[in-house]
mmCIF file of C-alpha atoms in Angstrom:
data_model
loop_
_atom_site.group_PDB
_atom_site.id
_atom_site.type_symbol
_atom_site.label_atom_id
_atom_site.label_comp_id
_atom_site.label_asym_id
_atom_site.label_seq_id
_atom_site.Cartn_x
_atom_site.Cartn_y
_atom_site.Cartn_z
ATOM 1 C CA UNK A 27 53.445 178.232 115.623
ATOM 2 C CA UNK A 28 52.686 176.847 112.290
ATOM 3 C CA UNK A 29 53.493 173.023 111.434
ATOM 4 C CA UNK A 30 54.989 172.110 108.323
ATOM 5 C CA UNK A 31 57.637 170.257 106.453
ATOM 6 C CA UNK A 32 59.365 169.755 103.221
ATOM 7 C CA UNK A 33 60.194 166.896 100.754
ATOM 8 C CA UNK A 34 63.114 166.947 97.999
ATOM 9 C CA UNK A 35 61.964 165.639 94.927
ATOM 10 C CA UNK A 36 64.418 163.477 92.515
ATOM 11 C CA UNK A 37 65.062 166.371 90.317
ATOM 12 C CA UNK A 38 66.504 168.733 93.215
ATOM 13 C CA UNK A 39 63.646 170.802 93.599
ATOM 14 C CA UNK A 40 61.429 170.967 96.887
ATOM 15 C CA UNK A 41 57.776 170.840 97.940
ATOM 16 C CA UNK A 42 57.243 172.936 101.201
ATOM 17 C CA UNK A 43 54.041 172.323 102.943
ATOM 18 C CA UNK A 44 52.711 174.818 105.722
ATOM 19 C CA UNK A 45 49.722 174.741 107.973
ATOM 20 C CA UNK A 46 49.002 178.561 108.731
ATOM 21 C CA UNK A 47 46.183 180.636 109.904
ATOM 22 C CA UNK A 48 43.846 181.939 107.226
ATOM 23 C CA UNK A 49 44.666 185.474 106.372
ATOM 24 C CA UNK A 50 42.053 188.073 106.996
ATOM 25 C CA UNK A 51 40.249 189.338 104.035
ATOM 26 C CA UNK A 52 37.231 191.282 104.720
ATOM 27 C CA UNK A 53 33.999 190.496 106.427
ATOM 28 C CA UNK A 54 33.328 187.091 107.247
ATOM 29 C CA UNK A 55 30.502 186.155 105.047
ATOM 30 C CA UNK A 56 31.749 183.612 102.724
ATOM 31 C CA UNK A 57 32.561 179.781 102.772
ATOM 32 C CA UNK A 58 36.096 180.209 103.967
ATOM 33 C CA UNK A 59 35.779 183.083 106.219
ATOM 34 C CA UNK A 60 35.953 180.854 109.586
ATOM 35 C CA UNK A 61 39.072 181.865 110.819
ATOM 36 C CA UNK A 62 40.328 178.465 110.243
ATOM 37 C CA UNK A 63 43.887 177.036 109.347
ATOM 38 C CA UNK A 64 44.990 176.449 105.987
ATOM 39 C CA UNK A 65 47.444 174.055 104.285
ATOM 40 C CA UNK A 66 49.610 175.752 101.684
ATOM 41 C CA UNK A 67 51.978 173.966 99.214
ATOM 42 C CA UNK A 68 54.650 175.418 97.358
ATOM 43 C CA UNK A 69 56.890 174.054 94.678
ATOM 44 C CA UNK A 70 60.444 175.703 94.147
ATOM 45 C CA UNK A 71 64.041 175.139 93.648
ATOM 46 C CA UNK A 72 64.966 175.195 97.237
ATOM 47 C CA UNK A 73 63.357 175.723 100.927
ATOM 48 C CA UNK A 74 64.355 179.573 101.139
ATOM 49 C CA UNK A 75 63.056 180.258 97.759
ATOM 50 C CA UNK A 76 59.561 178.469 98.577
ATOM 51 C CA UNK A 77 59.651 180.918 101.820
ATOM 52 C CA UNK A 78 60.354 183.791 99.865
ATOM 53 C CA UNK A 79 57.485 183.245 97.296
ATOM 54 C CA UNK A 80 54.954 183.286 100.220
ATOM 55 C CA UNK A 81 56.567 186.264 101.754
ATOM 56 C CA UNK A 82 56.344 188.099 98.467
ATOM 57 C CA UNK A 83 52.575 187.556 98.244
ATOM 58 C CA UNK A 84 52.328 189.185 101.841
ATOM 59 C CA UNK A 85 52.598 186.311 104.055
ATOM 60 C CA UNK A 86 55.391 188.039 106.121
ATOM 61 C CA UNK A 87 55.431 185.787 109.188
ATOM 62 C CA UNK A 88 56.168 182.524 107.347
ATOM 63 C CA UNK A 89 58.922 180.185 108.823
ATOM 64 C CA UNK A 90 59.604 176.518 108.438
ATOM 65 C CA UNK A 91 60.841 174.983 111.705
ATOM 66 C CA UNK A 92 61.631 171.283 111.406
ATOM 67 C CA UNK A 93 59.860 168.662 109.304
ATOM 68 C CA UNK A 94 56.859 167.658 111.502
ATOM 69 C CA UNK A 95 54.390 167.689 108.773
ATOM 70 C CA UNK A 96 55.831 166.822 105.167
ATOM 71 C CA UNK A 97 53.658 166.919 102.311
ATOM 72 C CA UNK A 98 51.795 163.750 101.603
ATOM 73 C CA UNK A 99 51.993 162.095 98.088
ATOM 74 C CA UNK A 100 48.871 163.403 97.080
ATOM 75 C CA UNK A 101 49.771 166.900 98.067
ATOM 76 C CA UNK A 102 52.972 166.519 96.102
ATOM 77 C CA UNK A 103 50.927 165.602 92.990
ATOM 78 C CA UNK A 104 48.615 168.516 93.399
ATOM 79 C CA UNK A 105 51.283 170.903 93.638
ATOM 80 C CA UNK A 106 53.271 169.748 90.746
ATOM 81 C CA UNK A 107 50.254 169.808 88.437
ATOM 82 C CA UNK A 108 49.365 173.357 89.255
ATOM 83 C CA UNK A 109 50.863 175.792 86.699
ATOM 84 C CA UNK A 110 51.857 178.205 89.793
ATOM 85 C CA UNK A 111 53.161 175.758 92.024
ATOM 86 C CA UNK A 112 51.555 177.524 94.732
ATOM 87 C CA UNK A 113 48.033 175.801 96.002
ATOM 88 C CA UNK A 114 45.919 175.979 99.297
ATOM 89 C CA UNK A 115 42.949 174.596 101.084
ATOM 90 C CA UNK A 116 41.440 174.194 104.502
ATOM 91 C CA UNK A 117 43.792 172.081 106.527
ATOM 92 C CA UNK A 118 43.725 169.338 107.496
ATOM 93 C CA UNK A 119 40.367 168.302 108.379
ATOM 94 C CA UNK A 120 38.764 167.946 104.800
ATOM 95 C CA UNK A 121 40.365 165.553 102.441
ATOM 96 C CA UNK A 122 37.576 165.942 100.058
ATOM 97 C CA UNK A 123 37.961 169.661 99.042
ATOM 98 C CA UNK A 124 39.981 170.509 96.097
ATOM 99 C CA UNK A 125 43.045 172.747 95.889
ATOM 100 C CA UNK A 126 42.718 176.464 95.258
ATOM 101 C CA UNK A 127 45.124 178.798 93.757
ATOM 102 C CA UNK A 128 46.820 181.015 95.927
ATOM 103 C CA UNK A 129 45.498 184.122 94.464
ATOM 104 C CA UNK A 130 42.118 183.012 95.642
ATOM 105 C CA UNK A 131 43.220 182.935 99.469
ATOM 106 C CA UNK A 132 44.713 186.507 99.125
ATOM 107 C CA UNK A 133 42.102 188.121 97.164
ATOM 108 C CA UNK A 134 40.973 191.521 98.504
ATOM 109 C CA UNK A 135 37.126 191.985 98.150
ATOM 110 C CA UNK A 136 37.369 195.490 98.262
ATOM 111 C CA UNK A 137 39.378 195.874 95.161
ATOM 112 C CA UNK A 138 38.323 193.146 92.328
ATOM 113 C CA UNK A 139 40.899 191.756 90.225
ATOM 114 C CA UNK A 140 40.063 194.094 87.363
ATOM 115 C CA UNK A 141 41.813 196.785 89.263
ATOM 116 C CA UNK A 142 39.056 199.031 90.083
ATOM 117 C CA UNK A 143 37.210 199.849 93.324
ATOM 118 C CA UNK A 144 33.489 199.166 93.982
ATOM 119 C CA UNK A 145 32.573 202.663 92.915
ATOM 120 C CA UNK A 146 33.985 201.810 89.562
ATOM 121 C CA UNK A 147 36.849 204.310 89.421
ATOM 122 C CA UNK A 148 40.358 203.110 88.586
ATOM 123 C CA UNK A 149 42.614 202.736 91.710
ATOM 124 C CA UNK A 150 45.738 204.039 89.851
ATOM 125 C CA UNK A 151 46.244 207.924 90.128
ATOM 126 C CA UNK A 152 46.252 209.931 87.013
ATOM 127 C CA UNK A 153 49.827 210.860 85.472
ATOM 128 C CA UNK A 154 50.553 214.430 85.802
ATOM 129 C CA UNK A 155 51.112 215.892 82.341
#
């Protein structure tokens, strides 16, 4: 079960914080490939919209039950100053680690960001003429 919580800001929007298992993303070789938990922060109009943003990114089984671990003031500042309003870091052990954009968490190493597979072929099928 994931721990999490939310806080309503004076403008009416909310910041939702969730502690989730780190999604699998290839062979464990990198710094963050340890099967650890991550703390995800989302800034949105309401709680439902925040959870929908995460589900649309592929984190399907994300639920907020209760308010046991609301975001800290430092976490709120971090997510409000990020242009996407969606950040993560390893949770909660390392307070010195900086926040990362969500695309760094969900990146698939088999297909780099450029849309090409490792062979250099474009992953999109050719259009039929």
